[in-house]
Amino acid sequence: MQAVLIIVHLLVAIALIFVVLLQRSEGGALGMGGGGSGLGGLFSPRGAASTLTRTTAVLGLLFFITSMTLTMLSLGARQPTSILSQPVPGQAAPGGPNAPPTLPARTPGPPPTLPSLNPAAPAPPAAAPAAPAAPALPAVPPSR
């Protein structure tokens, strides 16, 4: 059912694109109008515009209906899942499905500190900035 509906949706979309491109626009586009024709009122410039406008509206409605139907079919086939209800690989699941989550156990020992705040750690030697070398002055020729 869904495969047939996808094919119908594709055909409606292609037809809609084709009909929109056939319509006359201010910029010219591919417009089909132009001059009189011997087919009477159906394909006269005014009749063709009216026919193409109605065809565009019908194809737009069909496109909307097939889009909504495909969405409803895909939502109906979906199984609700949540990553929160799945246990983490390598860990035992909590006591029950409604049990609150627990934090991992902390290892015993002193609390971790930053290296710069630890008084027992030697301070890194402060490197004195190197003095910039004086630029060499160009030789000045003697004046007369």
GROMACS .gro file of C-alpha atoms in nm:
model
  144
    1MET     CA    1   0.000   0.000   0.000
    2GLN     CA    2   0.274   0.242   0.097
    3ALA     CA    3   0.482   0.164  -0.213
    4VAL     CA    4   0.185   0.231  -0.443
    5LEU     CA    5   0.113   0.555  -0.261
    6ILE     CA    6   0.476   0.666  -0.299
    7ILE     CA    7   0.459   0.603  -0.675
    8VAL     CA    8   0.131   0.799  -0.701
    9HIS     CA    9   0.288   1.080  -0.494
   10LEU     CA   10   0.589   1.090  -0.727
   11LEU     CA   11   0.370   1.104  -1.039
   12VAL     CA   12   0.156   1.382  -0.889
   13ALA     CA   13   0.470   1.579  -0.800
   14ILE     CA   14   0.611   1.547  -1.154
   15ALA     CA   15   0.275   1.646  -1.307
   16LEU     CA   16   0.250   1.944  -1.071
   17ILE     CA   17   0.597   2.065  -1.171
   18PHE     CA   18   0.510   2.025  -1.540
   19VAL     CA   19   0.179   2.213  -1.510
   20VAL     CA   20   0.336   2.497  -1.312
   21LEU     CA   21   0.607   2.537  -1.577
   22LEU     CA   22   0.346   2.552  -1.854
   23GLN     CA   23   0.165   2.847  -1.701
   24ARG     CA   24   0.225   3.190  -1.840
   25SER     CA   25   0.404   3.426  -1.608
   26GLU     CA   26   0.513   3.787  -1.615
   27GLY     CA   27   0.867   3.685  -1.705
   28GLY     CA   28   0.766   3.460  -1.994
   29ALA     CA   29   0.882   3.123  -1.851
   30LEU     CA   30   0.779   2.831  -2.073
   31GLY     CA   31   0.427   2.973  -2.105
   32MET     CA   32   0.194   2.802  -2.342
   33GLY     CA   33  -0.018   3.102  -2.432
   34GLY     CA   34   0.043   3.297  -2.745
   35GLY     CA   35  -0.183   3.385  -3.032
   36GLY     CA   36  -0.520   3.244  -3.121
   37SER     CA   37  -0.583   2.877  -3.177
   38GLY     CA   38  -0.852   2.696  -3.368
   39LEU     CA   39  -0.957   2.475  -3.076
   40GLY     CA   40  -1.216   2.716  -2.941
   41GLY     CA   41  -1.234   2.833  -2.582
   42LEU     CA   42  -1.046   2.547  -2.413
   43PHE     CA   43  -0.700   2.638  -2.537
   44SER     CA   44  -0.745   3.002  -2.610
   45PRO     CA   45  -0.511   3.214  -2.397
   46ARG     CA   46  -0.784   3.273  -2.138
   47GLY     CA   47  -0.918   2.914  -2.151
   48ALA     CA   48  -0.570   2.764  -2.121
   49ALA     CA   49  -0.494   2.979  -1.819
   50SER     CA   50  -0.819   2.876  -1.655
   51THR     CA   51  -0.759   2.507  -1.733
   52LEU     CA   52  -0.401   2.516  -1.607
   53THR     CA   53  -0.507   2.701  -1.291
   54ARG     CA   54  -0.772   2.438  -1.214
   55THR     CA   55  -0.529   2.155  -1.295
   56THR     CA   56  -0.267   2.310  -1.065
   57ALA     CA   57  -0.521   2.336  -0.783
   58VAL     CA   58  -0.632   1.974  -0.824
   59LEU     CA   59  -0.275   1.845  -0.842
   60GLY     CA   60  -0.179   2.057  -0.539
   61LEU     CA   61  -0.469   1.908  -0.343
   62LEU     CA   62  -0.369   1.554  -0.449
   63PHE     CA   63  -0.008   1.625  -0.350
   64PHE     CA   64  -0.123   1.745  -0.006
   65ILE     CA   65  -0.351   1.442   0.044
   66THR     CA   66  -0.084   1.190  -0.058
   67SER     CA   67   0.173   1.365   0.164
   68MET     CA   68  -0.058   1.349   0.466
   69THR     CA   69  -0.151   0.986   0.396
   70LEU     CA   70   0.214   0.883   0.370
   71THR     CA   71   0.286   1.063   0.697
   72MET     CA   72  -0.001   0.888   0.875
   73LEU     CA   73   0.110   0.550   0.742
   74SER     CA   74   0.468   0.601   0.856
   75LEU     CA   75   0.360   0.721   1.201
   76GLY     CA   76   0.131   0.421   1.246
   77ALA     CA   77   0.413   0.174   1.172
   78ARG     CA   78   0.659   0.338   1.412
   79GLN     CA   79   0.731   0.174   1.747
   80PRO     CA   80   0.776   0.414   2.039
   81THR     CA   81   1.125   0.380   2.186
   82SER     CA   82   1.329   0.578   2.432
   83ILE     CA   83   1.700   0.574   2.500
   84LEU     CA   84   1.627   0.644   2.865
   85SER     CA   85   1.454   0.308   2.914
   86GLN     CA   86   1.740   0.106   2.762
   87PRO     CA   87   2.017  -0.015   2.998
   88VAL     CA   88   2.373   0.096   2.930
   89PRO     CA   89   2.584  -0.189   2.786
   90GLY     CA   90   2.805  -0.341   3.055
   91GLN     CA   91   2.597  -0.212   3.346
   92ALA     CA   92   2.318  -0.377   3.536
   93ALA     CA   93   1.975  -0.224   3.500
   94PRO     CA   94   1.843  -0.030   3.804
   95GLY     CA   95   1.617  -0.194   4.061
   96GLY     CA   96   1.296  -0.147   3.864
   97PRO     CA   97   1.156   0.028   3.562
   98ASN     CA   98   1.035   0.322   3.773
   99ALA     CA   99   1.344   0.344   3.996
  100PRO     CA  100   1.527   0.678   3.992
  101PRO     CA  101   1.866   0.685   3.824
  102THR     CA  102   2.174   0.658   4.044
  103LEU     CA  103   2.511   0.828   4.018
  104PRO     CA  104   2.824   0.616   3.972
  105ALA     CA  105   3.012   0.533   4.292
  106ARG     CA  106   3.312   0.752   4.372
  107THR     CA  107   3.644   0.580   4.428
  108PRO     CA  108   3.792   0.625   4.777
  109GLY     CA  109   4.090   0.853   4.819
  110PRO     CA  110   4.169   1.222   4.834
  111PRO     CA  111   3.964   1.453   4.618
  112PRO     CA  112   4.124   1.544   4.289
  113THR     CA  113   4.297   1.881   4.273
  114LEU     CA  114   4.442   2.097   4.004
  115PRO     CA  115   4.822   2.080   3.969
  116SER     CA  116   4.864   2.455   4.023
  117LEU     CA  117   4.676   2.441   4.355
  118ASN     CA  118   4.878   2.152   4.499
  119PRO     CA  119   5.145   2.302   4.733
  120ALA     CA  120   5.360   1.987   4.726
  121ALA     CA  121   5.416   2.009   4.353
  122PRO     CA  122   5.720   2.214   4.252
  123ALA     CA  123   5.642   2.526   4.057
  124PRO     CA  124   5.767   2.528   3.702
  125PRO     CA  125   6.072   2.753   3.655
  126ALA     CA  126   5.983   3.093   3.522
  127ALA     CA  127   6.169   3.156   3.199
  128ALA     CA  128   6.298   3.509   3.172
  129PRO     CA  129   6.200   3.668   2.846
  130ALA     CA  130   6.494   3.711   2.615
  131ALA     CA  131   6.595   4.071   2.550
  132PRO     CA  132   6.550   4.165   2.187
  133ALA     CA  133   6.871   4.216   1.995
  134ALA     CA  134   6.953   4.573   1.906
  135PRO     CA  135   6.908   4.637   1.536
  136ALA     CA  136   7.224   4.696   1.340
  137LEU     CA  137   7.258   5.052   1.215
  138PRO     CA  138   7.352   5.101   0.852
  139ALA     CA  139   7.693   5.251   0.777
  140VAL     CA  140   7.675   5.621   0.702
  141PRO     CA  141   7.918   5.755   0.444
  142PRO     CA  142   8.138   6.039   0.570
  143SER     CA  143   8.013   6.384   0.483
  144ARG     CA  144   8.237   6.652   0.328
   0.00000   0.00000   0.00000
